[in-house]
Amino acid sequence: LGTVFTPAARGPAVEPSFEIIVDDLTPGGLVLAPPAGWRESAEADRSYGGSSKVALADGQAKTATFVTDIPQTGKYEVSLYWTTAVETLRSSSVPVAVHDVAGWKSLTVSQVGTQTGFNSLGTYHLEAGKGREVVRISTEGVPPSTTVHVAVDAMKLVKVAD
């Protein structure tokens, strides 16, 4: 699903690096729960691949989970792409969880005042396998609002040296 291979520096001791990108349009790459809680973003022109999803932070829990095949166990830089906006439209306290070999690791990201594009969540040790749940974004815990949305667009994994 969405794998892009890029050769690393040449040499006998260097393993190839690669990246995996999963977009909201990648078949089977983004699981929305409940599906009716998410809609197309009006900001397609700033979205990765021309499409993204948003969920209103209305006090009802909604999740978006990125799923992909991971070809090799190892360390990966994990990034999310979102469209940033002002605090009346986006949350500064979006719950995110990354699933590494030790389980789910929770963190909070701000979609206010950050860049529109890929934003790094850090480096994680991921296990190889098919159909792996890697990142989950939620509205749970975001203060209820009639205008604030949580945005999801794309996930990028970049293999780094172990």
Coordinates of C-alpha atoms in Angstrom, one line a residue:
L1 CA 0.0 0.0 0.0
G2 CA 1.5 3.3 -1.1
T3 CA 5.2 2.2 -0.9
V4 CA 7.9 4.4 -2.5
F5 CA 11.4 2.9 -2.6
T6 CA 14.3 5.3 -2.7
P7 CA 17.9 4.0 -2.9
A8 CA 20.2 5.1 -0.1
A9 CA 23.9 5.9 -0.3
R10 CA 25.8 3.2 -2.1
G11 CA 28.2 1.0 -0.1
P12 CA 28.3 -2.6 1.2
A13 CA 27.3 -1.8 4.8
V14 CA 24.3 0.5 4.0
E15 CA 20.8 -1.0 3.7
P16 CA 18.3 0.6 1.4
S17 CA 16.1 3.3 2.9
F18 CA 12.5 3.7 1.8
E19 CA 9.3 5.5 2.6
I20 CA 5.7 4.4 2.8
I21 CA 2.9 7.0 2.2
V22 CA -0.7 6.1 3.0
D23 CA -3.3 8.8 1.9
D24 CA -6.9 9.0 2.9
L25 CA -7.7 7.8 -0.7
T26 CA -5.4 4.7 -0.4
P27 CA -7.7 1.7 -0.6
G28 CA -7.9 0.1 2.9
G29 CA -5.4 2.6 4.2
L30 CA -7.6 4.7 6.4
V31 CA -10.3 3.2 8.7
L32 CA -12.8 5.8 9.9
A33 CA -15.0 5.1 12.9
P34 CA -17.8 5.9 12.7
P35 CA -17.6 6.5 9.0
A36 CA -20.5 9.0 9.1
G37 CA -18.5 11.1 11.7
W38 CA -16.0 12.1 9.0
R39 CA -16.5 14.2 5.9
E40 CA -14.4 15.5 3.0
S41 CA -12.4 18.6 4.0
A42 CA -13.2 21.9 2.1
E43 CA -9.4 22.4 1.8
A44 CA -8.7 19.9 -1.0
D45 CA -6.3 22.4 -2.6
R46 CA -4.0 22.2 0.4
S47 CA -4.4 18.5 1.0
Y48 CA -2.0 15.7 0.1
G49 CA -3.3 14.1 -3.1
G50 CA -6.1 16.6 -3.3
S51 CA -8.3 15.1 -0.6
S52 CA -8.5 14.9 3.2
K53 CA -11.1 14.2 5.9
V54 CA -12.3 16.2 9.0
A55 CA -14.4 15.3 12.0
L56 CA -16.2 17.9 14.2
A57 CA -15.0 17.9 17.8
D58 CA -18.6 17.7 19.1
G59 CA -18.0 15.5 22.2
Q60 CA -18.7 12.3 20.3
A61 CA -15.6 10.0 19.9
K62 CA -14.4 9.5 16.3
T63 CA -11.2 7.8 15.2
A64 CA -9.2 7.5 12.0
T65 CA -6.6 4.7 11.9
F66 CA -3.9 4.4 9.2
V67 CA -3.2 0.9 8.2
T68 CA -0.4 -0.4 5.9
D69 CA 2.0 -3.3 5.2
I70 CA 5.4 -2.9 6.8
P71 CA 8.0 -4.8 4.9
Q72 CA 10.8 -4.8 7.5
T73 CA 10.9 -4.6 11.3
G74 CA 12.9 -1.6 12.4
K75 CA 13.0 2.1 13.2
Y76 CA 10.8 4.4 11.2
E77 CA 10.2 8.1 11.4
V78 CA 6.4 8.5 11.6
S79 CA 4.8 11.6 10.2
L80 CA 1.2 12.8 9.6
Y81 CA 0.0 15.3 7.0
W82 CA -2.7 17.7 8.0
T83 CA -4.0 21.1 6.9
T84 CA -3.4 23.6 9.6
A85 CA -5.9 26.3 10.5
V86 CA -6.8 28.9 13.1
E87 CA -7.9 27.8 16.6
T88 CA -11.6 28.4 15.7
L89 CA -11.3 25.7 13.1
R90 CA -8.7 23.2 14.4
S91 CA -7.7 21.8 17.7
S92 CA -4.4 22.4 19.5
S93 CA -4.9 19.1 21.5
V94 CA -5.5 16.3 19.0
P95 CA -5.0 12.8 20.6
V96 CA -2.7 10.6 18.4
A97 CA -1.4 7.1 19.2
V98 CA 1.4 5.2 17.4
H99 CA 1.5 1.4 17.5
D100 CA 5.1 0.2 17.9
V101 CA 6.5 -3.2 19.0
A102 CA 5.7 -2.4 22.7
G103 CA 2.1 -1.3 22.0
W104 CA 0.2 2.0 21.6
K105 CA 2.2 5.1 22.5
S106 CA 0.0 8.2 23.1
L107 CA 0.9 11.8 22.3
T108 CA -1.0 15.1 21.6
V109 CA -0.4 17.2 18.5
S110 CA -1.5 20.7 17.6
Q111 CA -3.2 21.4 14.2
V112 CA -3.1 25.1 15.0
G113 CA 0.0 27.2 14.0
T114 CA 1.9 24.2 12.6
Q115 CA 2.8 23.7 9.0
T116 CA 0.4 22.3 6.4
G117 CA 2.2 19.2 5.3
F118 CA 4.0 16.3 6.9
N119 CA 4.6 16.8 10.7
S120 CA 6.9 14.3 12.4
L121 CA 5.6 12.3 15.4
G122 CA 9.0 10.9 16.2
T123 CA 10.9 7.7 15.6
Y124 CA 9.3 4.3 16.5
H125 CA 10.3 0.7 16.3
L126 CA 7.7 -0.9 14.0
E127 CA 7.1 -4.6 13.4
A128 CA 6.9 -6.1 9.9
G129 CA 3.5 -7.5 8.8
K130 CA 0.5 -7.1 6.5
G131 CA -2.3 -4.7 7.4
R132 CA -0.6 -3.2 10.4
E133 CA -2.5 -0.5 12.4
V134 CA 0.2 2.2 12.7
V135 CA -1.4 5.6 13.7
R136 CA -4.7 6.4 15.3
I137 CA -6.1 10.0 15.4
S138 CA -9.1 10.8 17.7
T139 CA -11.5 13.5 18.6
E140 CA -11.9 12.0 22.1
G141 CA -10.8 14.5 24.7
V142 CA -10.9 17.5 22.4
P143 CA -13.0 20.2 24.0
P144 CA -16.5 20.1 22.3
S145 CA -17.1 22.9 19.7
T146 CA -19.5 23.7 16.9
T147 CA -16.6 24.8 14.7
V148 CA -13.4 23.0 15.6
H149 CA -12.4 20.0 13.5
V150 CA -9.7 17.3 13.6
A151 CA -8.1 16.8 10.2
V152 CA -6.6 13.6 8.8
D153 CA -4.9 13.3 5.4
A154 CA -1.8 11.1 5.0
M155 CA 0.8 9.2 7.0
K156 CA 4.4 8.8 6.0
L157 CA 6.8 6.2 7.4
V158 CA 10.5 6.6 6.6
K159 CA 12.9 3.7 7.4
V160 CA 15.9 4.9 9.4
A161 CA 19.1 3.1 10.4
D162 CA 18.6 0.8 13.4

